[in-house]
Amino acid sequence: MVNVGFNGAMVSAMATLMFALAVLPTMADLDTKKHHHHHHKHGHHHGHHHKAALKQSVAKVVEAHTKAKANATFAAKATPPRQQGQILVNGPLPHNFRQLFAQSVAQATGSKTEDVKVLSTQPQNHGHLDTVVFEASPATLQATQKQAADPESKLARGPL
């Protein structure tokens, strides 16, 4: 199964649009049929009003959907909540450790490299271990700490 990420606002807008496209034409047809018992002596046709109202309704739904999509895009670009955590890693650390750590965590947890930031490293046990203090989203932080404790995890078996 492919997971296509739709947020609640987008699903709601799509459902409203589908409703408008499915139900409103039927309602317009019913309404115009109801008025057909009138004689058209004056050259008026009641269907034009209903088509204009339908177009206006659909335009409002599309506009609401566009606004919801813009808000969702803005929310996605907003900085996600971040937490600090720490793990122990084997030392000594390579000179490019901060970059390597971010790449390894991203690869192991499915997060983005730029969402993982090493704040500090502190050698322990005569340099054989290092405490790494880092910052990431709560989910990435938990996944990283869980994988660091599991010698068979993607993170433990990766480049670190």
Tab-separated table of C-alpha atoms in Angstrom:
chain	number	residue	atom	x	y	z
A	1	MET	CA	0.000	0.000	0.000
A	2	VAL	CA	1.290	3.468	-0.839
A	3	ASN	CA	0.805	6.073	1.872
A	4	VAL	CA	0.008	9.420	0.272
A	5	GLY	CA	0.203	12.013	3.044
A	6	PHE	CA	-3.021	14.023	3.097
A	7	ASN	CA	-3.692	16.157	6.143
A	8	GLY	CA	-7.159	16.647	7.643
A	9	ALA	CA	-7.777	20.013	5.976
A	10	MET	CA	-6.930	18.640	2.537
A	11	VAL	CA	-9.172	15.574	2.986
A	12	SER	CA	-11.995	17.815	4.197
A	13	ALA	CA	-11.606	20.173	1.234
A	14	MET	CA	-11.533	17.263	-1.213
A	15	ALA	CA	-14.639	15.711	0.375
A	16	THR	CA	-16.466	19.043	0.200
A	17	LEU	CA	-15.477	19.498	-3.436
A	18	MET	CA	-16.604	15.954	-4.312
A	19	PHE	CA	-19.910	16.596	-2.538
A	20	ALA	CA	-20.386	19.866	-4.404
A	21	LEU	CA	-19.637	18.254	-7.753
A	22	ALA	CA	-21.890	15.251	-7.066
A	23	VAL	CA	-24.890	16.785	-5.307
A	24	LEU	CA	-25.233	20.372	-6.475
A	25	PRO	CA	-25.833	19.576	-10.177
A	26	THR	CA	-28.586	17.152	-9.108
A	27	MET	CA	-30.138	19.804	-6.881
A	28	ALA	CA	-29.938	22.345	-9.706
A	29	ASP	CA	-31.670	19.891	-12.079
A	30	LEU	CA	-34.422	19.238	-9.542
A	31	ASP	CA	-34.902	22.930	-8.996
A	32	THR	CA	-35.109	23.703	-12.724
A	33	LYS	CA	-37.559	20.844	-13.285
A	34	LYS	CA	-39.761	22.215	-10.524
A	35	HIS	CA	-40.007	25.551	-12.349
A	36	HIS	CA	-40.813	24.068	-15.768
A	37	HIS	CA	-44.551	24.271	-15.172
A	38	HIS	CA	-44.300	28.038	-15.820
A	39	HIS	CA	-44.847	29.268	-19.314
A	40	HIS	CA	-41.801	31.007	-20.735
A	41	LYS	CA	-43.640	33.978	-22.209
A	42	HIS	CA	-41.081	36.542	-21.087
A	43	GLY	CA	-37.986	34.822	-22.438
A	44	HIS	CA	-36.692	33.972	-18.941
A	45	HIS	CA	-34.961	30.675	-18.312
A	46	HIS	CA	-34.527	29.689	-14.685
A	47	GLY	CA	-31.635	27.286	-15.334
A	48	HIS	CA	-29.131	30.124	-15.853
A	49	HIS	CA	-29.442	31.214	-12.235
A	50	HIS	CA	-28.766	27.697	-10.995
A	51	LYS	CA	-25.697	27.241	-13.186
A	52	ALA	CA	-24.267	30.531	-11.922
A	53	ALA	CA	-24.968	29.512	-8.317
A	54	LEU	CA	-23.312	26.132	-8.943
A	55	LYS	CA	-20.238	27.764	-10.452
A	56	GLN	CA	-20.086	30.142	-7.483
A	57	SER	CA	-20.386	27.241	-5.002
A	58	VAL	CA	-17.660	25.241	-6.726
A	59	ALA	CA	-15.444	28.348	-6.861
A	60	LYS	CA	-15.882	28.800	-3.090
A	61	VAL	CA	-14.949	25.157	-2.452
A	62	VAL	CA	-11.879	25.456	-4.679
A	63	GLU	CA	-10.876	28.686	-2.917
A	64	ALA	CA	-11.275	27.058	0.517
A	65	HIS	CA	-9.207	24.090	-0.677
A	66	THR	CA	-6.478	26.416	-1.985
A	67	LYS	CA	-6.345	28.277	1.348
A	68	ALA	CA	-6.220	24.993	3.300
A	69	LYS	CA	-3.405	23.763	1.057
A	70	ALA	CA	-1.458	27.000	1.569
A	71	ASN	CA	-1.919	26.729	5.347
A	72	ALA	CA	-0.785	23.099	5.293
A	73	THR	CA	2.299	24.061	3.274
A	74	PHE	CA	3.112	26.824	5.754
A	75	ALA	CA	2.646	24.436	8.695
A	76	ALA	CA	4.922	21.871	7.035
A	77	LYS	CA	7.668	24.495	6.664
A	78	ALA	CA	7.367	25.618	10.289
A	79	THR	CA	10.103	24.311	12.575
A	80	PRO	CA	9.094	20.978	14.090
A	81	PRO	CA	9.297	20.638	17.882
A	82	ARG	CA	12.770	19.619	19.001
A	83	GLN	CA	14.124	17.812	22.030
A	84	GLN	CA	17.581	17.186	23.388
A	85	GLY	CA	18.862	13.724	24.121
A	86	GLN	CA	22.108	11.855	24.493
A	87	ILE	CA	23.611	8.513	23.590
A	88	LEU	CA	26.973	6.818	24.065
A	89	VAL	CA	29.004	5.952	20.973
A	90	ASN	CA	32.355	4.249	20.489
A	91	GLY	CA	35.303	6.649	20.328
A	92	PRO	CA	37.476	8.204	19.274
A	93	LEU	CA	35.204	10.221	16.986
A	94	PRO	CA	36.205	11.115	13.393
A	95	HIS	CA	36.669	14.803	12.503
A	96	ASN	CA	33.418	14.830	10.445
A	97	PHE	CA	31.404	13.167	13.215
A	98	ARG	CA	28.614	15.789	13.396
A	99	GLN	CA	27.781	15.372	9.712
A	100	LEU	CA	28.233	11.584	9.832
A	101	PHE	CA	25.970	11.328	12.898
A	102	ALA	CA	23.184	13.394	11.278
A	103	GLN	CA	23.375	11.302	8.088
A	104	SER	CA	23.403	8.005	10.007
A	105	VAL	CA	20.450	8.982	12.213
A	106	ALA	CA	18.471	10.234	9.205
A	107	GLN	CA	19.136	7.020	7.285
A	108	ALA	CA	18.294	4.790	10.264
A	109	THR	CA	15.134	6.639	11.374
A	110	GLY	CA	13.741	7.989	8.093
A	111	SER	CA	14.170	11.606	9.187
A	112	LYS	CA	16.013	14.394	7.355
A	113	THR	CA	19.721	15.067	7.893
A	114	GLU	CA	19.042	18.757	8.590
A	115	ASP	CA	16.616	17.817	11.403
A	116	VAL	CA	19.413	16.223	13.482
A	117	LYS	CA	21.965	18.441	15.185
A	118	VAL	CA	24.878	17.412	17.406
A	119	LEU	CA	25.147	19.910	20.265
A	120	SER	CA	28.214	18.479	22.009
A	121	THR	CA	30.461	15.442	22.392
A	122	GLN	CA	32.292	14.472	25.586
A	123	PRO	CA	34.956	11.720	25.727
A	124	GLN	CA	34.370	9.052	28.429
A	125	ASN	CA	36.377	6.062	29.620
A	126	HIS	CA	39.757	7.307	28.318
A	127	GLY	CA	38.339	8.134	24.862
A	128	HIS	CA	36.893	4.671	24.171
A	129	LEU	CA	33.354	6.043	24.474
A	130	ASP	CA	31.864	9.452	23.812
A	131	THR	CA	28.653	10.986	25.118
A	132	VAL	CA	26.857	12.664	22.231
A	133	VAL	CA	24.281	15.334	23.092
A	134	PHE	CA	22.020	16.005	20.127
A	135	GLU	CA	18.772	17.674	19.171
A	136	ALA	CA	15.994	16.240	16.968
A	137	SER	CA	12.228	15.838	16.765
A	138	PRO	CA	10.766	13.777	19.642
A	139	ALA	CA	10.101	10.800	17.330
A	140	THR	CA	13.618	10.884	15.822
A	141	LEU	CA	15.161	11.280	19.273
A	142	GLN	CA	13.290	8.246	20.658
A	143	ALA	CA	14.077	6.125	17.597
A	144	THR	CA	17.777	7.079	17.805
A	145	GLN	CA	18.031	6.215	21.500
A	146	LYS	CA	16.182	2.930	20.976
A	147	GLN	CA	18.412	1.956	18.034
A	148	ALA	CA	21.589	2.985	19.881
A	149	ALA	CA	20.701	0.423	22.571
A	150	ASP	CA	20.128	-2.363	20.006
A	151	PRO	CA	23.349	-3.786	18.501
A	152	GLU	CA	21.354	-5.201	15.539
A	153	SER	CA	19.649	-1.884	14.605
A	154	LYS	CA	20.254	0.090	11.404
A	155	LEU	CA	21.975	2.814	13.415
A	156	ALA	CA	24.295	0.438	15.313
A	157	ARG	CA	25.227	-1.438	12.143
A	158	GLY	CA	25.644	1.734	10.055
A	159	PRO	CA	28.738	3.894	9.445
A	160	LEU	CA	28.929	4.941	13.110
